[in-house]
Coordinates of C-alpha atoms in Angstrom, one line a residue:
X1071 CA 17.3 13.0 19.9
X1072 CA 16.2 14.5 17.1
X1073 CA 18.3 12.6 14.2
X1074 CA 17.0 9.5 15.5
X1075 CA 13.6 10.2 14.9
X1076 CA 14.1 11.2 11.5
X1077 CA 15.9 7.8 11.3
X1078 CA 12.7 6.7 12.7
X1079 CA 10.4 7.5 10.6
X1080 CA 12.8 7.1 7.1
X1081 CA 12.6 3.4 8.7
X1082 CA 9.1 3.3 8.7
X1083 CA 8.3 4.8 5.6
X1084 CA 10.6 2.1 3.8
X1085 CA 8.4 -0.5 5.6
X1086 CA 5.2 1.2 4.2
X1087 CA 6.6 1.6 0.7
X1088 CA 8.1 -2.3 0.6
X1089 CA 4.4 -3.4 2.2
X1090 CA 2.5 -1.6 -0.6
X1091 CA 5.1 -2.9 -3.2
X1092 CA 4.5 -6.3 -1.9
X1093 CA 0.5 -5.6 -2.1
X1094 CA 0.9 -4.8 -5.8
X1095 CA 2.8 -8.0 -6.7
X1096 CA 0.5 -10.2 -4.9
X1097 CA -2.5 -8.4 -7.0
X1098 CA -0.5 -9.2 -10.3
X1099 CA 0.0 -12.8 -9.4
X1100 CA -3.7 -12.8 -8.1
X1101 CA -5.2 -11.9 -11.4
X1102 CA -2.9 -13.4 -13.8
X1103 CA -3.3 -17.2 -12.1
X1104 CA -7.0 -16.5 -10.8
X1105 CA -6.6 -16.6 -7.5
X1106 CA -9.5 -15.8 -5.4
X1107 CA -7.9 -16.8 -2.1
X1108 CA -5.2 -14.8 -2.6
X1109 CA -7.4 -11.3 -3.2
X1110 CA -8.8 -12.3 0.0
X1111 CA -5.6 -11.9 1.9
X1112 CA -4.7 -9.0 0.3
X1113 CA -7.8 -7.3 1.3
X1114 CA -7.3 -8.6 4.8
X1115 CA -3.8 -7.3 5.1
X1116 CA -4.8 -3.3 4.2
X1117 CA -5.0 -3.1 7.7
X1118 CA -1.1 -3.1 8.0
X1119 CA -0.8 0.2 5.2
X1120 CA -3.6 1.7 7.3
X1121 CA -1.5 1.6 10.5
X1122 CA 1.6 2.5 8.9
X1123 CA 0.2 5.7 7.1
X1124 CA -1.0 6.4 10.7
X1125 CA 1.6 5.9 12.2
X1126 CA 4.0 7.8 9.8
X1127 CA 1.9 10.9 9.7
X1128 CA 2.6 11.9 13.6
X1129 CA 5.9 10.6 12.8
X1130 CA 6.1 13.4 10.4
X1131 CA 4.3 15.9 12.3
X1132 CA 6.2 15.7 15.1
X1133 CA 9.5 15.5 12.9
X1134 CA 7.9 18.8 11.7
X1135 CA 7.9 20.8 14.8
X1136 CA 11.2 19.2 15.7
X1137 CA 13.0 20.4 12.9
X1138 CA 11.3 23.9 13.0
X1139 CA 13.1 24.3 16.4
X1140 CA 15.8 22.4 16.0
X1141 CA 17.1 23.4 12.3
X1142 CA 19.8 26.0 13.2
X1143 CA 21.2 23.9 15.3
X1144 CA 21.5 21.0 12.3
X1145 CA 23.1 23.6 9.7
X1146 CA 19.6 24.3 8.0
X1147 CA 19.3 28.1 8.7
X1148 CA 20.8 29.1 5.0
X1149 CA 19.8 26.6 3.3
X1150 CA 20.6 27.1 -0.8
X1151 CA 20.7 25.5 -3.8
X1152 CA 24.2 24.0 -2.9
X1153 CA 22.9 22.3 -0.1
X1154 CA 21.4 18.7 -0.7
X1155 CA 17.6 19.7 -0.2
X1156 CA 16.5 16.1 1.1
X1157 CA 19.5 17.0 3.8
X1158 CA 17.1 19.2 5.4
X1159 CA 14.8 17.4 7.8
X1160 CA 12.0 19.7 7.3
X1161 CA 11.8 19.5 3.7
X1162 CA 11.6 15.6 4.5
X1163 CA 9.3 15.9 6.8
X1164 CA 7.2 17.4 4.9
X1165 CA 8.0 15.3 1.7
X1166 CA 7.4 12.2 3.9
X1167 CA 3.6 13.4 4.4
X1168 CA 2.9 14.0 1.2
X1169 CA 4.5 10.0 0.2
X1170 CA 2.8 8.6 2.6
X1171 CA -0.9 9.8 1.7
X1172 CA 0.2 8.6 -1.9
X1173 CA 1.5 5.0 -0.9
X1174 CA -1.6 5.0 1.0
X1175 CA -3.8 5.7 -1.8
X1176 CA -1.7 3.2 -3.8
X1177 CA -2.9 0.5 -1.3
X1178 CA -6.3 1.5 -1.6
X1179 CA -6.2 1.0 -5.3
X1180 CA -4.8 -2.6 -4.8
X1181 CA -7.7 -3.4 -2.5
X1182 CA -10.2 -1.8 -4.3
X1183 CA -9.0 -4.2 -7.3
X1184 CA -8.9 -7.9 -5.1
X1185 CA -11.7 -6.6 -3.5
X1186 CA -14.0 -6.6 -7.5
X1187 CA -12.2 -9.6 -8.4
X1188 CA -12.7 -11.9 -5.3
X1189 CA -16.5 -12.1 -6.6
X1190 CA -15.9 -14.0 -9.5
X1191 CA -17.9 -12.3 -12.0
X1192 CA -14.9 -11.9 -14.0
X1193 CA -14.3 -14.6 -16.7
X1194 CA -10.8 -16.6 -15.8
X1195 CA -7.7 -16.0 -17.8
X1196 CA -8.7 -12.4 -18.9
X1197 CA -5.7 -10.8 -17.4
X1198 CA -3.2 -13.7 -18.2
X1199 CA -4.2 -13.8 -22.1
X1200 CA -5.6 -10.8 -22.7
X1201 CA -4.4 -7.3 -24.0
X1202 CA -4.3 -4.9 -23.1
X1203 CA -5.4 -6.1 -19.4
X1204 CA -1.8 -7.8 -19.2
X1205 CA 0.2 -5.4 -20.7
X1206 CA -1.8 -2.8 -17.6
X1207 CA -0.9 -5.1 -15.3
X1208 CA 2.9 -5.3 -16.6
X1209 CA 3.0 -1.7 -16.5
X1210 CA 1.4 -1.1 -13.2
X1211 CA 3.9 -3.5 -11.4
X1212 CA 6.6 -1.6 -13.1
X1213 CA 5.5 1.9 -12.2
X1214 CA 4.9 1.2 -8.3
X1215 CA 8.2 -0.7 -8.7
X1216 CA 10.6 2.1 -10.0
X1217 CA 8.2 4.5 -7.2
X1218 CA 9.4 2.5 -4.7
X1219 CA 13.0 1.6 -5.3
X1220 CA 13.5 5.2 -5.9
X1221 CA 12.0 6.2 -2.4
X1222 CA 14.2 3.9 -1.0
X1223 CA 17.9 4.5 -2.6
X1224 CA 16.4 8.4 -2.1
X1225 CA 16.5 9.4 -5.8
X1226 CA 14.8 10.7 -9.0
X1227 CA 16.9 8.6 -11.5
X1228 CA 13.4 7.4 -13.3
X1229 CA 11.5 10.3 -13.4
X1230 CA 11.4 10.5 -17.6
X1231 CA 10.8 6.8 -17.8
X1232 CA 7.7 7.2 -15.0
X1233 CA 6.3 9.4 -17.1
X1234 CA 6.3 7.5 -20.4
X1235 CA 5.3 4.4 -18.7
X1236 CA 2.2 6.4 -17.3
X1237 CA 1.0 7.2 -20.6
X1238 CA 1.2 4.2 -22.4
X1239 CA -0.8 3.1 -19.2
X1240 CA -3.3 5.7 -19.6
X1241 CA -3.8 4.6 -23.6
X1242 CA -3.8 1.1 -22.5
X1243 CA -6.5 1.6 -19.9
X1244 CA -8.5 3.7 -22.7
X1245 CA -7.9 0.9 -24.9
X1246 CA -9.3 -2.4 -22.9
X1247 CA -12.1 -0.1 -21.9
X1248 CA -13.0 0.3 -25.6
X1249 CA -12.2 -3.2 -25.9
X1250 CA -14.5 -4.5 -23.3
X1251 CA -17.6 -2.8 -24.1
X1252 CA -17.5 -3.8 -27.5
X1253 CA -17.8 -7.7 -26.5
X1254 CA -21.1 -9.1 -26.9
X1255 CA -21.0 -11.7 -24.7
X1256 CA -19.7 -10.0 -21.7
X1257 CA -22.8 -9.3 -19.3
X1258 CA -23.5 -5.8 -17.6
X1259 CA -21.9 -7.0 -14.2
X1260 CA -19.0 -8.4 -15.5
X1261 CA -18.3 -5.5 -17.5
X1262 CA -18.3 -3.0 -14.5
X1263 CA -16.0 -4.9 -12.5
X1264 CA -13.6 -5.3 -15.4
X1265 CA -13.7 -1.3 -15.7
X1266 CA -13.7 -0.9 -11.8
X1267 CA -10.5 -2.6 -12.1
X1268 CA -9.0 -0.6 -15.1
X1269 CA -10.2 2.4 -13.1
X1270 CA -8.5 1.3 -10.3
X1271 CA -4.8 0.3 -11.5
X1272 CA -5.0 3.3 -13.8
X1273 CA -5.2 5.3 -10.0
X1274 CA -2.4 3.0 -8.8
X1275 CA -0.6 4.1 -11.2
X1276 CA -0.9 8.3 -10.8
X1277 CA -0.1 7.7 -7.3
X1278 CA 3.1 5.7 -8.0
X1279 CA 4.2 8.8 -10.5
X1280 CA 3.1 11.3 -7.7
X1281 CA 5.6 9.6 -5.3
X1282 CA 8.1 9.6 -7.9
X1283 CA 7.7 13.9 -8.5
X1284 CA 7.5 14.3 -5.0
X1285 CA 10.6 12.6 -4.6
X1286 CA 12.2 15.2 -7.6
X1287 CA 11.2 17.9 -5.5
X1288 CA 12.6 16.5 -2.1
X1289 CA 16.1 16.2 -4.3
X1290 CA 16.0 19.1 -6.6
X1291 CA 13.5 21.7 -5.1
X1292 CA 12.0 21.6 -8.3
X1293 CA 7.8 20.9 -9.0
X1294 CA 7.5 19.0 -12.0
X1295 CA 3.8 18.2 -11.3
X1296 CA 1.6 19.1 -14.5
X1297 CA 4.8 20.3 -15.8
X1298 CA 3.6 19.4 -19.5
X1299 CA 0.3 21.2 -19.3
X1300 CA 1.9 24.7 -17.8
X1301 CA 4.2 24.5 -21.3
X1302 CA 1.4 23.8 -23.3
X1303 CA -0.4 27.0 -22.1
X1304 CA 2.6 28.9 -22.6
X1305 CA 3.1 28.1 -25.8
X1306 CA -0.4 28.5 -27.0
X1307 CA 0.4 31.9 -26.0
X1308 CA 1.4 34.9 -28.9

Protein backbone atom coordinates (compact mmCIF):
# COMPACT_ATOMS: atom_id res chain seq x y z
CA UNK A 1 0.00 0.00 0.00
CA UNK A 2 1.22 2.94 -0.95
CA UNK A 3 0.71 5.26 2.34
CA UNK A 4 2.55 2.77 4.18
CA UNK A 5 5.59 3.14 2.32
CA UNK A 6 5.63 6.73 2.57
CA UNK A 7 5.25 6.00 6.38
CA UNK A 8 8.16 3.91 5.69
CA UNK A 9 10.49 5.79 4.59
CA UNK A 10 9.34 9.27 6.88
CA UNK A 11 10.30 6.49 9.64
CA UNK A 12 13.55 5.99 8.29
CA UNK A 13 14.47 9.22 7.50
CA UNK A 14 13.80 10.27 11.23
CA UNK A 15 16.19 7.41 12.20
CA UNK A 16 18.86 8.88 9.88
CA UNK A 17 18.35 12.44 11.00
CA UNK A 18 18.31 11.43 14.97
CA UNK A 19 21.69 9.11 14.16
CA UNK A 20 23.46 12.10 12.52
CA UNK A 21 22.20 14.38 15.40
CA UNK A 22 23.59 11.90 17.82
CA UNK A 23 26.93 11.81 15.65
CA UNK A 24 27.31 15.58 16.15
CA UNK A 25 26.81 15.57 19.90
CA UNK A 26 29.20 12.86 20.42
CA UNK A 27 31.85 14.99 18.28
CA UNK A 28 31.11 18.03 20.64
CA UNK A 29 31.72 16.04 23.78
CA UNK A 30 34.69 14.37 21.99
CA UNK A 31 36.58 17.53 21.50
CA UNK A 32 35.63 19.52 24.33
CA UNK A 33 36.81 16.57 27.07
CA UNK A 34 39.61 15.14 24.65
CA UNK A 35 38.45 12.13 23.98
CA UNK A 36 40.28 10.05 21.57
CA UNK A 37 38.33 6.86 22.24
CA UNK A 38 35.34 8.41 21.66
CA UNK A 39 36.32 9.81 17.92
CA UNK A 40 37.13 6.29 17.30
CA UNK A 41 33.60 5.10 17.79
CA UNK A 42 32.23 7.68 16.01
CA UNK A 43 34.27 6.94 12.92
CA UNK A 44 33.35 3.32 13.40
CA UNK A 45 29.65 3.99 13.50
CA UNK A 46 29.51 6.00 9.85
CA UNK A 47 28.69 2.81 8.66
CA UNK A 48 25.08 3.09 10.19
CA UNK A 49 24.42 6.87 8.06
CA UNK A 50 25.96 5.00 5.05
CA UNK A 51 23.23 2.25 5.17
CA UNK A 52 20.57 4.49 6.00
CA UNK A 53 21.22 7.09 3.10
CA UNK A 54 21.16 3.77 1.11
CA UNK A 55 18.58 2.59 2.19
CA UNK A 56 16.39 5.81 2.06
CA UNK A 57 17.34 6.69 -1.50
CA UNK A 58 15.40 3.50 -3.07
CA UNK A 59 12.99 4.21 -0.49
CA UNK A 60 12.53 7.41 -2.21
CA UNK A 61 12.81 6.30 -5.64
CA UNK A 62 10.47 3.85 -5.48
CA UNK A 63 8.05 6.26 -3.41
CA UNK A 64 8.70 8.37 -6.60
CA UNK A 65 7.28 6.18 -9.17
CA UNK A 66 4.62 5.14 -6.76
CA UNK A 67 3.31 8.36 -6.29
CA UNK A 68 3.64 9.29 -10.07
CA UNK A 69 1.00 6.49 -10.66
CA UNK A 70 -0.77 6.62 -7.80
CA UNK A 71 -1.29 10.60 -7.13
CA UNK A 72 -4.80 10.99 -8.62
CA UNK A 73 -5.96 8.54 -6.82
CA UNK A 74 -4.52 10.33 -3.35
CA UNK A 75 -6.17 13.80 -4.27
CA UNK A 76 -2.83 15.15 -5.78
CA UNK A 77 -3.98 15.87 -9.45
CA UNK A 78 -4.68 19.79 -8.79
CA UNK A 79 -2.51 20.40 -6.55
CA UNK A 80 -2.40 24.48 -5.54
CA UNK A 81 -1.17 26.75 -3.27
CA UNK A 82 -4.17 25.82 -0.88
CA UNK A 83 -3.05 22.52 -0.62
CA UNK A 84 -0.42 21.63 2.14
CA UNK A 85 2.62 20.99 -0.41
CA UNK A 86 4.49 18.35 2.03
CA UNK A 87 0.79 16.62 1.67
CA UNK A 88 1.79 15.56 -1.67
CA UNK A 89 3.92 12.33 -1.61
CA UNK A 90 5.84 13.24 -4.61
CA UNK A 91 7.01 16.53 -3.52
CA UNK A 92 8.25 14.37 -0.40
CA UNK A 93 9.64 12.07 -2.12
CA UNK A 94 11.58 14.09 -3.76
CA UNK A 95 12.30 16.42 -0.75
CA UNK A 96 13.36 13.24 1.06
CA UNK A 97 16.32 12.73 -1.56
CA UNK A 98 17.49 15.75 -1.46
CA UNK A 99 17.60 15.60 2.91
CA UNK A 100 19.07 12.57 2.83
CA UNK A 101 22.26 13.37 0.57
CA UNK A 102 22.51 16.44 2.96
CA UNK A 103 22.31 14.45 6.43
CA UNK A 104 24.62 12.30 4.66
CA UNK A 105 27.14 14.87 3.97
CA UNK A 106 26.50 16.14 7.57
CA UNK A 107 27.86 12.72 8.78
CA UNK A 108 30.73 12.86 6.65
CA UNK A 109 31.72 16.12 8.07
CA UNK A 110 31.50 14.69 11.64
CA UNK A 111 33.83 11.80 10.63
CA UNK A 112 36.02 13.78 8.73
CA UNK A 113 36.52 15.81 12.07
CA UNK A 114 37.08 12.58 14.74
CA UNK A 115 38.84 11.16 12.16
CA UNK A 116 41.87 14.62 12.26
CA UNK A 117 41.50 14.62 15.89
CA UNK A 118 41.92 10.88 16.87
CA UNK A 119 45.76 11.48 15.86
CA UNK A 120 46.59 13.57 18.60
CA UNK A 121 48.46 16.33 16.94
CA UNK A 122 46.11 18.67 18.37
CA UNK A 123 47.09 20.37 21.67
CA UNK A 124 44.40 19.27 24.56
CA UNK A 125 41.88 21.73 25.83
CA UNK A 126 41.80 23.88 22.58
CA UNK A 127 38.25 23.43 21.92
CA UNK A 128 37.15 23.51 25.69
CA UNK A 129 38.99 26.95 26.42
CA UNK A 130 39.48 28.36 23.38
CA UNK A 131 37.54 30.92 21.14
CA UNK A 132 36.39 30.98 18.83
CA UNK A 133 36.92 26.88 18.42
CA UNK A 134 34.13 26.66 21.33
CA UNK A 135 31.91 29.13 20.37
CA UNK A 136 32.08 26.84 16.49
CA UNK A 137 31.42 24.03 18.21
CA UNK A 138 28.38 25.74 20.29
CA UNK A 139 27.00 26.87 17.06
CA UNK A 140 27.46 23.77 15.00
CA UNK A 141 25.54 21.66 17.62
CA UNK A 142 22.92 24.19 17.46
CA UNK A 143 22.57 24.45 13.75
CA UNK A 144 22.30 20.51 13.06
CA UNK A 145 20.04 20.63 16.18
CA UNK A 146 17.28 23.08 14.95
CA UNK A 147 17.93 21.02 11.16
CA UNK A 148 16.89 18.15 12.69
CA UNK A 149 14.04 18.96 15.12
CA UNK A 150 12.57 20.79 12.30
CA UNK A 151 12.76 17.70 9.87
CA UNK A 152 11.08 15.84 12.38
CA UNK A 153 7.97 18.09 13.73
CA UNK A 154 7.93 18.76 9.63
CA UNK A 155 8.47 22.53 9.79
CA UNK A 156 10.35 25.66 8.79
CA UNK A 157 9.74 27.62 12.13
CA UNK A 158 13.78 28.34 12.34
CA UNK A 159 14.60 29.24 9.08
CA UNK A 160 15.64 33.17 9.97
CA UNK A 161 17.50 32.05 13.03
CA UNK A 162 19.46 29.19 10.69
CA UNK A 163 20.58 31.68 8.82
CA UNK A 164 21.98 34.06 11.38
CA UNK A 165 23.55 31.30 13.23
CA UNK A 166 25.31 30.30 9.84
CA UNK A 167 26.97 33.46 9.59
CA UNK A 168 28.21 34.18 12.81
CA UNK A 169 29.64 30.50 12.08
CA UNK A 170 31.11 31.45 8.93
CA UNK A 171 32.92 34.73 10.80
CA UNK A 172 33.80 32.51 13.60
CA UNK A 173 35.50 29.93 11.32
CA UNK A 174 37.33 32.94 9.46
CA UNK A 175 38.23 34.17 12.75
CA UNK A 176 40.15 30.95 14.58
CA UNK A 177 41.58 30.40 11.21
CA UNK A 178 43.23 33.88 11.47
CA UNK A 179 43.73 33.11 14.97
CA UNK A 180 45.68 29.93 14.52
CA UNK A 181 48.10 30.79 11.94
CA UNK A 182 49.14 33.62 13.79
CA UNK A 183 50.44 31.35 16.86
CA UNK A 184 54.00 30.81 16.91
CA UNK A 185 54.26 27.91 18.67
CA UNK A 186 51.72 25.88 16.85
CA UNK A 187 53.76 23.40 14.30
CA UNK A 188 52.76 22.92 10.61
CA UNK A 189 50.91 19.59 11.30
CA UNK A 190 49.05 20.70 13.99
CA UNK A 191 47.95 23.69 12.36
CA UNK A 192 46.41 21.71 9.32
CA UNK A 193 44.43 19.56 11.36
CA UNK A 194 43.11 22.36 13.43
CA UNK A 195 41.93 24.02 9.88
CA UNK A 196 40.82 20.55 8.56
CA UNK A 197 38.53 20.64 11.36
CA UNK A 198 37.27 24.30 11.05
CA UNK A 199 36.82 23.36 7.37
CA UNK A 200 35.04 20.62 8.29
CA UNK A 201 32.22 21.88 10.92
CA UNK A 202 31.97 25.05 8.80
CA UNK A 203 30.55 22.10 5.96
CA UNK A 204 28.47 20.61 8.79
CA UNK A 205 27.14 23.46 9.16
CA UNK A 206 25.87 24.51 5.28
CA UNK A 207 24.51 21.15 5.16
CA UNK A 208 22.42 21.52 8.31
CA UNK A 209 20.99 25.07 6.71
CA UNK A 210 20.50 23.13 3.35
CA UNK A 211 18.11 20.67 5.19
CA UNK A 212 16.48 23.42 6.82
CA UNK A 213 15.63 25.38 3.02
CA UNK A 214 14.75 22.23 1.68
CA UNK A 215 12.41 21.72 4.32
CA UNK A 216 10.89 25.57 3.39
CA UNK A 217 10.31 24.42 0.13
CA UNK A 218 8.71 21.03 1.02
CA UNK A 219 6.14 23.42 3.23
CA UNK A 220 5.88 26.55 1.20
CA UNK A 221 6.93 25.68 -2.46
CA UNK A 222 9.11 28.38 -2.07
CA UNK A 223 13.35 28.23 -2.93
CA UNK A 224 15.03 30.41 -0.59
CA UNK A 225 18.46 28.96 -1.46
CA UNK A 226 21.01 32.00 -2.34
CA UNK A 227 17.95 34.02 -1.73
CA UNK A 228 20.28 36.97 -0.42
CA UNK A 229 22.65 36.99 -3.30
CA UNK A 230 19.68 37.01 -6.25
CA UNK A 231 18.58 40.50 -4.22
CA UNK A 232 21.82 41.74 -4.19
CA UNK A 233 22.07 41.46 -7.98
CA UNK A 234 18.82 43.03 -8.36
CA UNK A 235 19.47 45.79 -6.62
CA UNK A 236 22.89 46.55 -7.98
CA UNK A 237 20.72 46.90 -10.91
CA UNK A 238 19.55 50.74 -12.44
Amino acid sequence: MIISKFYYLRKNLYSMAELVLEQVILLSEALESDDYAQAEKIVERDDLIDDLEKENDNLSQNAILEAVSNRNILGMGDVDNDIVLKKDPLRFALSAIRITRNMERMGDQVVNCADVFRHKTIRKGLFKNEEPMTLILSRVTTLAGMAIESLVEEKERFMGSVNSLEDELNALCDQAFQKYRAVPDMEKQEFADVYRIILALERLGDYAVNVAEELVRLNTGKDIRHLENVKSKSSSYP
